Tab-separated table of C-alpha atoms in Angstrom:
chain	number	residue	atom	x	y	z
A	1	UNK	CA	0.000	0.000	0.000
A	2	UNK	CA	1.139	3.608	-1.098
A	3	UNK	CA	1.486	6.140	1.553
A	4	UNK	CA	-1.268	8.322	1.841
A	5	UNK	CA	-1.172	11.568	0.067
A	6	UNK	CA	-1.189	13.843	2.945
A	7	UNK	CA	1.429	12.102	5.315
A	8	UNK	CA	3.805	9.261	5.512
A	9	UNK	CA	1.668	6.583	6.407
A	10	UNK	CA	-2.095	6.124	5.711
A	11	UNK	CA	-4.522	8.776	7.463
A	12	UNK	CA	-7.374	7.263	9.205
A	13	UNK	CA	-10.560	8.216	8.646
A	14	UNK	CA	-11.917	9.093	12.077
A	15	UNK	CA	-9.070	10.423	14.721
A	16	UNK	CA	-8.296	8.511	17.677
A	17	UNK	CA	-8.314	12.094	19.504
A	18	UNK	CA	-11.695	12.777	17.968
A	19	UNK	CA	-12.943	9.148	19.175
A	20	UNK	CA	-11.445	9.700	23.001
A	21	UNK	CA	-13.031	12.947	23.564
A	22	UNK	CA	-16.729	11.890	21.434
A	23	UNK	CA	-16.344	8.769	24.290
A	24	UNK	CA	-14.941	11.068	27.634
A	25	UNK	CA	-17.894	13.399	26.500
A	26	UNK	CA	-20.718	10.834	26.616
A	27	UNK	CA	-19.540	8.869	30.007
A	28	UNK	CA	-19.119	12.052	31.694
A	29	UNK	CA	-22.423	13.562	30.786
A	30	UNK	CA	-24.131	10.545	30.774
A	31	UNK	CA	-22.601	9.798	34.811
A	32	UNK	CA	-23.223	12.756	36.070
A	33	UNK	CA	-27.320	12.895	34.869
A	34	UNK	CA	-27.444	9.639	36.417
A	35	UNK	CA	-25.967	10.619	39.771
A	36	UNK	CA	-28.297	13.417	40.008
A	37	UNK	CA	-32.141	12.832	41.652
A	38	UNK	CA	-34.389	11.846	39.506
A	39	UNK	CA	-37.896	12.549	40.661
A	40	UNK	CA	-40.044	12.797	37.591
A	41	UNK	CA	-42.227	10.247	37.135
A	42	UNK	CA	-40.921	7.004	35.308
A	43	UNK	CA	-40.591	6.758	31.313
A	44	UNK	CA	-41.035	3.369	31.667
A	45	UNK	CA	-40.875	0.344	34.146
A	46	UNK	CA	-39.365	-2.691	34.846
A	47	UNK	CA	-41.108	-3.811	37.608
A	48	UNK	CA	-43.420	-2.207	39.844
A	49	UNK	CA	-39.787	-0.312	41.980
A	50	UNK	CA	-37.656	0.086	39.532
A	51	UNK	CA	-37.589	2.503	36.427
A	52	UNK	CA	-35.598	5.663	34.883
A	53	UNK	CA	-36.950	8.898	34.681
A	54	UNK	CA	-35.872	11.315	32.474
A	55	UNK	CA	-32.968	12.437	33.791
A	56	UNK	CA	-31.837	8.161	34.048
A	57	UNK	CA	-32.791	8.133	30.480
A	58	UNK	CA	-31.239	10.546	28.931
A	59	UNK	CA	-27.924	9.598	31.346
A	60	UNK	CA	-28.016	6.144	30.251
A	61	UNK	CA	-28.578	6.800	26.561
A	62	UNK	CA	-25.007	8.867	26.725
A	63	UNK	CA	-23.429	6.417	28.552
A	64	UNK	CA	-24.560	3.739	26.523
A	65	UNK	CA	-23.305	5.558	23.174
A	66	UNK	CA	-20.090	6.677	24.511
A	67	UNK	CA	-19.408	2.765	25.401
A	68	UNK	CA	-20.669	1.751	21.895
A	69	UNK	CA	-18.305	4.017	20.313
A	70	UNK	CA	-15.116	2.733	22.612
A	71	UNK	CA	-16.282	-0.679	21.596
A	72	UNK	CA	-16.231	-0.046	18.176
A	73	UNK	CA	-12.831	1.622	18.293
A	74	UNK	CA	-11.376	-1.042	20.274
A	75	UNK	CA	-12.634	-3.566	17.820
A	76	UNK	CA	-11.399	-1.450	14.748
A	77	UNK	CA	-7.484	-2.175	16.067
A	78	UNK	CA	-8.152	-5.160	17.994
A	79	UNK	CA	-5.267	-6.849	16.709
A	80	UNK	CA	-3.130	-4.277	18.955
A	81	UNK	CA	-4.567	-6.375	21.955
A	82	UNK	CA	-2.284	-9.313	20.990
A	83	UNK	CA	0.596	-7.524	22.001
A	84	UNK	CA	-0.777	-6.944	25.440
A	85	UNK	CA	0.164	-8.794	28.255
A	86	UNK	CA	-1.470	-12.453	29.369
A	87	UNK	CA	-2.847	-10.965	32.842
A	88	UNK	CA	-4.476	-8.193	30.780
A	89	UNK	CA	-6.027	-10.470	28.261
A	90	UNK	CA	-7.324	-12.197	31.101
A	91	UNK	CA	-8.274	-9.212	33.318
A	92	UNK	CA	-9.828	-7.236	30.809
A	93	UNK	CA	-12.858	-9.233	30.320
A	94	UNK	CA	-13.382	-10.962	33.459
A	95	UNK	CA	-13.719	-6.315	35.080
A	96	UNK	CA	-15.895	-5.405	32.009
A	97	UNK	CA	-18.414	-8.750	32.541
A	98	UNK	CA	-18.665	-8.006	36.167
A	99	UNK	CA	-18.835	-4.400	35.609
A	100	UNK	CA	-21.407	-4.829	33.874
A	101	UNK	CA	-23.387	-7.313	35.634
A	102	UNK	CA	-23.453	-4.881	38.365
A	103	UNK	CA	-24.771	-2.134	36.134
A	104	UNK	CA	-27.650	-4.765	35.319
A	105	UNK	CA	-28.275	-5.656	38.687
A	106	UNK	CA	-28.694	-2.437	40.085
A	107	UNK	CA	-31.214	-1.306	37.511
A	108	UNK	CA	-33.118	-5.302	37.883
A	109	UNK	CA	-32.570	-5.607	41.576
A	110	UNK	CA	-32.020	-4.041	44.958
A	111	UNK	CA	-28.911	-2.584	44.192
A	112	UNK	CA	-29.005	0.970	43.879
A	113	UNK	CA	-25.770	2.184	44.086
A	114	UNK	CA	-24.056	-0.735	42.656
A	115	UNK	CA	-24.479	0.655	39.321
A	116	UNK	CA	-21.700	3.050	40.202
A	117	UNK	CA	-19.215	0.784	41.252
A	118	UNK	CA	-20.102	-1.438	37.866
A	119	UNK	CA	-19.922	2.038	35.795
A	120	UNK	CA	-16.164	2.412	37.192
A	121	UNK	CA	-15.320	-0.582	35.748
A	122	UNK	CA	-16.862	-0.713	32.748
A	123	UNK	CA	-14.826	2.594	32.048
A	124	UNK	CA	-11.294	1.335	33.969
A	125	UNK	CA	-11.646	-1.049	30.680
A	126	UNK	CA	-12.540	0.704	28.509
A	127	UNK	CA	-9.579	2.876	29.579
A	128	UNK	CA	-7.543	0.440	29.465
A	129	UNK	CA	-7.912	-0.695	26.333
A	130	UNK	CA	-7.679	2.587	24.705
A	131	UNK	CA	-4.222	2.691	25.631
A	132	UNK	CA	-3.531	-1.114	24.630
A	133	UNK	CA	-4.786	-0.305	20.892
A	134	UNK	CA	-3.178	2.863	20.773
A	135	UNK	CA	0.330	1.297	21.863
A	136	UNK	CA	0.980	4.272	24.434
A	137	UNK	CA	4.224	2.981	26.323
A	138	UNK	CA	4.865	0.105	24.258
A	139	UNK	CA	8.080	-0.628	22.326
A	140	UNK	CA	7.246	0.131	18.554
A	141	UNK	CA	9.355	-1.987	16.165
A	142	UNK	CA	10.507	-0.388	13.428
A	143	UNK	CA	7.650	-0.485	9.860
A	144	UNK	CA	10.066	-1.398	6.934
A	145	UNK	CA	8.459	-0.934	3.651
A	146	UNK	CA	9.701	-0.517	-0.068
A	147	UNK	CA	8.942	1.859	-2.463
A	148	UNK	CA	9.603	1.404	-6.355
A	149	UNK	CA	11.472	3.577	-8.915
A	150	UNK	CA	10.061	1.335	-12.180
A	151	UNK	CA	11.731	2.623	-15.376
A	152	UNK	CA	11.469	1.497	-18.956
A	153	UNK	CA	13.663	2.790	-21.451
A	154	UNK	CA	17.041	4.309	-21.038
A	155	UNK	CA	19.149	7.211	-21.309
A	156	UNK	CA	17.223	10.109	-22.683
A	157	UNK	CA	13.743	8.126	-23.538
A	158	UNK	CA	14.123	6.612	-19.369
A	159	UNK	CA	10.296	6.971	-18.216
A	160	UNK	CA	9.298	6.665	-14.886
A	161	UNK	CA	6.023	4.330	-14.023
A	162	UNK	CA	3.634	6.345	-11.415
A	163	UNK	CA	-0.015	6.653	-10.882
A	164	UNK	CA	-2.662	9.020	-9.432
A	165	UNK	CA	-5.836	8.527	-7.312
A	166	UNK	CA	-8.760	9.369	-8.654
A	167	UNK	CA	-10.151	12.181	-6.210
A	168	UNK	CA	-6.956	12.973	-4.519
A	169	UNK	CA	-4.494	15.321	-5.730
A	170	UNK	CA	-0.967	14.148	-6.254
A	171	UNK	CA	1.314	11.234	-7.830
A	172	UNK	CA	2.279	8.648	-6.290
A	173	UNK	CA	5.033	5.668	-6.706
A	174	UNK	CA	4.040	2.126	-6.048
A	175	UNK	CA	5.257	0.906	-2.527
A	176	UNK	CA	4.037	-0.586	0.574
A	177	UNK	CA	4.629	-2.639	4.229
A	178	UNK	CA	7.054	-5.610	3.961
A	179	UNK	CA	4.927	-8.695	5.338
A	180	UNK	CA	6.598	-11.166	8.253
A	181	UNK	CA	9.105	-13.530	6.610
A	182	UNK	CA	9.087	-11.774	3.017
A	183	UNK	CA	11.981	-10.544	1.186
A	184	UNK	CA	12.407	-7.122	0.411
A	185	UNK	CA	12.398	-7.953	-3.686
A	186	UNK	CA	9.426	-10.218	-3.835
A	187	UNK	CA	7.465	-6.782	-1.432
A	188	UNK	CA	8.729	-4.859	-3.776
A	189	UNK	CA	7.596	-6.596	-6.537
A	190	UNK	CA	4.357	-7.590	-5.231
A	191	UNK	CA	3.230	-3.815	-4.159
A	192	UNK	CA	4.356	-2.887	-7.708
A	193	UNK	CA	1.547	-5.388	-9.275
A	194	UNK	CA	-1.125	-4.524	-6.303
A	195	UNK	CA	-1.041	-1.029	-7.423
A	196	UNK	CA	-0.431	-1.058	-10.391
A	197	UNK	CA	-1.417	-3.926	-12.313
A	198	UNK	CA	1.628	-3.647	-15.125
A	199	UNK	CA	2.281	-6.252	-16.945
A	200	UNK	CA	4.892	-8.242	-18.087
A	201	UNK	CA	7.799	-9.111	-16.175
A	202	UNK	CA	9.479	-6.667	-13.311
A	203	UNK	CA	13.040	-6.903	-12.893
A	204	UNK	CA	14.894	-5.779	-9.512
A	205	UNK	CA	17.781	-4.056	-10.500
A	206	UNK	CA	19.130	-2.458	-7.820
A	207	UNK	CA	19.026	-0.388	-4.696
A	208	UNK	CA	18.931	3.651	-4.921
A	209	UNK	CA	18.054	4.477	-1.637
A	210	UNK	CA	17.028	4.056	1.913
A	211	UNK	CA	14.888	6.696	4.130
A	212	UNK	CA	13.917	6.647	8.040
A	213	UNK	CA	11.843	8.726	9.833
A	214	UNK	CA	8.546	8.370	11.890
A	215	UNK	CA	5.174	8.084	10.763
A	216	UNK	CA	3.369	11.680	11.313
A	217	UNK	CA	0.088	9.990	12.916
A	218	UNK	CA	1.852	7.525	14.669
A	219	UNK	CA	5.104	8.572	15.120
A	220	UNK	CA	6.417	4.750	14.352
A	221	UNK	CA	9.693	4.632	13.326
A	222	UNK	CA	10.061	3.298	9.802
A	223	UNK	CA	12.835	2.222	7.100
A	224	UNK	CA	11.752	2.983	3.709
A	225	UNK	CA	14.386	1.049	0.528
A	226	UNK	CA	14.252	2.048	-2.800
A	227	UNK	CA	14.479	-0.095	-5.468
A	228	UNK	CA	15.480	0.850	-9.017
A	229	UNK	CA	12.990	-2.006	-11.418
A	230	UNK	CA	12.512	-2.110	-15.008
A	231	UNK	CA	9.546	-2.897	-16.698
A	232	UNK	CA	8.856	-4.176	-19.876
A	233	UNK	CA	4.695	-2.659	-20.430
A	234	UNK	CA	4.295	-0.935	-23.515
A	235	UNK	CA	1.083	0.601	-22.475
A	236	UNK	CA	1.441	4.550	-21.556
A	237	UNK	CA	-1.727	4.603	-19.385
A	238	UNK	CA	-4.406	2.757	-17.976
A	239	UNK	CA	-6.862	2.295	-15.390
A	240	UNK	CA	-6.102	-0.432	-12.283
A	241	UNK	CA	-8.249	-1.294	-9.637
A	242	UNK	CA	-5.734	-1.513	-6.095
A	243	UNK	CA	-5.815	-5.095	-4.468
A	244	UNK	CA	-4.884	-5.149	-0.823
A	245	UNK	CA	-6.168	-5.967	2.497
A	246	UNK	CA	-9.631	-5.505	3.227
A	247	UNK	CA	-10.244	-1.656	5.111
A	248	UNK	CA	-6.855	-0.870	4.118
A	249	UNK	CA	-7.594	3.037	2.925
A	250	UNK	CA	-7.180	2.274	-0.669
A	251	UNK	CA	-8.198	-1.178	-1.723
A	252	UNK	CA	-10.302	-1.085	-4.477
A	253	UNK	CA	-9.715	2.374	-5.948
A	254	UNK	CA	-9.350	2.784	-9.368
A	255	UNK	CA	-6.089	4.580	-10.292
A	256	UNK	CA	-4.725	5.359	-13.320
A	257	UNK	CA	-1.541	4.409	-13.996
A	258	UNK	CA	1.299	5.581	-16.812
A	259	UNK	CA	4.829	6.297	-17.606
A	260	UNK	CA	5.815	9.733	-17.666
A	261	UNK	CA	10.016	11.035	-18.771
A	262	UNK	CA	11.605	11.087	-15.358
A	263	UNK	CA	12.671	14.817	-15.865
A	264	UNK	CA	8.481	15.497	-15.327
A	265	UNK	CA	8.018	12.645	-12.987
A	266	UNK	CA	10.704	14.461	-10.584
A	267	UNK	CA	8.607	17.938	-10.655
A	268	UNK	CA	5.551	16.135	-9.878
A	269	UNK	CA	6.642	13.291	-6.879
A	270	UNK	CA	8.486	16.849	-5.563
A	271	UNK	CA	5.113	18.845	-5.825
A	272	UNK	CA	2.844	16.299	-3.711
A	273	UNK	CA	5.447	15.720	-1.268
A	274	UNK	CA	6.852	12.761	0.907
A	275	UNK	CA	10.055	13.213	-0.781
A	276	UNK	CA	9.252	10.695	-3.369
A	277	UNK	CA	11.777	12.354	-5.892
A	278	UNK	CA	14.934	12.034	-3.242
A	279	UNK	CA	16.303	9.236	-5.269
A	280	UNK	CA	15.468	9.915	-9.018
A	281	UNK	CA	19.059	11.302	-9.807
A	282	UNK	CA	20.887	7.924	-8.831
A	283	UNK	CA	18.765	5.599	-11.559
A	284	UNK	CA	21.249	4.567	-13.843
A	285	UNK	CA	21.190	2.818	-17.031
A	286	UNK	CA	19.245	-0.602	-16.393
A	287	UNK	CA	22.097	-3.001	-15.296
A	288	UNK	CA	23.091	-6.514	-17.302
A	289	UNK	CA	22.758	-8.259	-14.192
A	290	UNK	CA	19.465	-7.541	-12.108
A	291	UNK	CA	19.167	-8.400	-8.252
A	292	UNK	CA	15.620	-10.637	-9.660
């Protein structure tokens, strides 16, 4: 997968900061209306003593969406939570279920100021999970991907394969995430046919480059190789649909994809950024013997 066009690494959607305070919003709002007296008469009942008034309603209809909306974050990165220690794997759902079950037995039984003690918690969890997903304190290993430099041609007539999403401004070079256990050729080749779709055979010839830095949502630490390929596709443009993992940012787009003379390729990966262009001026000739 590309990086995004307006940072280093892909931009999310909804903000984790925009999530937290949506979530702190509801539970606080929706605690303190149901700490306060409610004497109005009931909205509804659920036995002949208990039942929420307004005030209960309205509380529990905040607190209720704030947890829906930490559940669904939590679930969005849940595979953070395998990087969490065993106690907490094991803690973490044995203090929401009982949390919980004393939320429900307060409103169902003689309980009344259980709920508060289950509320806490619910929200310690909830808490602590926020932090698991968003790797606060933990050791963050080092993203190594592999971006592409994919030439056909040579000397003068050297064009430089790139592509360009179809409601976001920029151009872009094919690259992506190296996966556990794969080479750095065969992820470099592999993100160049995700993203691209060119055909023919891909040759590595050689490395240009090599970039490190942090991610700007993130701040991970990455490593970033570039590889010089060459390319044998005489087509000059087309359309590709992007293949990828599912709810990665830009499966499934359709980008169009061409070679350009690397002279205007270099003006254009320097105009949208990431410093794309840092390697262009060290592509040389296409070498007799390529690394693949």
């Amino acid at each position: 997968m590309v990086q995004p066009p307006s940072s280093v690494e892909e931009q999310p959607k909804v903000r984790r900061a925009h999530v937290i305070a949506a979530w702190a919003i509801c539970t606080l709002l929706g605690g303190l209306l149901l700490a306060l007296p409610d004497d109005g008469p009931r909205m509804f009942s659920f036995s002949d003593a208990h039942g929420p008034g307004l005030l209960d309603t309205v509380g529990a209809v905040l607190a209720l969406a704030g947890s829906a909306l930490a559940w669904w974050w939590i679930w969005r990165d849940r595979r953070r939570l395998a990087a969490t220690p065993l106690w907490w794997q094991v803690t973490a759902p044995i203090a929401g279920g009982l949390g919980l079950g004393l939320v429900l037995a307060s409103v169902f039984g003689d309980f009344p100021l259980w709920w508060a003690v289950g509320a806490v918690l619910v929200t310690l969890v909830q808490v602590g999970l926020f932090v698991a997903v968003s790797g606060v304190g933990a050791h963050r290993p080092t993203r190594v991907r592999v971006t592409g430099y994919v030439t056909r041609g040579a000397n003068d007539a050297l064009e430089l394969l790139v592509f360009e999403y179809p409601s976001t401004p920029g151009t872009h070079l094919p690259g992506g995430g190296v996966e556990r256990g794969e080479l750095l050729n065969d992820a470099m080749i592999r993100e160049t046919f995700e993203e691209t779709g060119v055909t023919g055979p891909l040759a590595v010839l050689s490395v240009v480059g090599v970039q490190s830095g942090r991610f700007a949502d993130t701040r991970r630490p990455y490593l970033n190789v570039y590889f010089h390929l060459r390319a044998d596709d005489e087509r000059d443009q087309w359309p590709h649909t992007v293949i990828g993992d599912p709810g990665v940012w830009d499966t499934g787009l359709v980008v169009t994809c061409r070679f350009i003379p690397v002279a205007k390729a270099r003006e254009l990966l320097r105009d949208t950024g990431n410093t794309q262009h840092a390697f262009l001026d060290l592509l040389t000739v296409p070498a007799a013997n390529p690394l693949s």
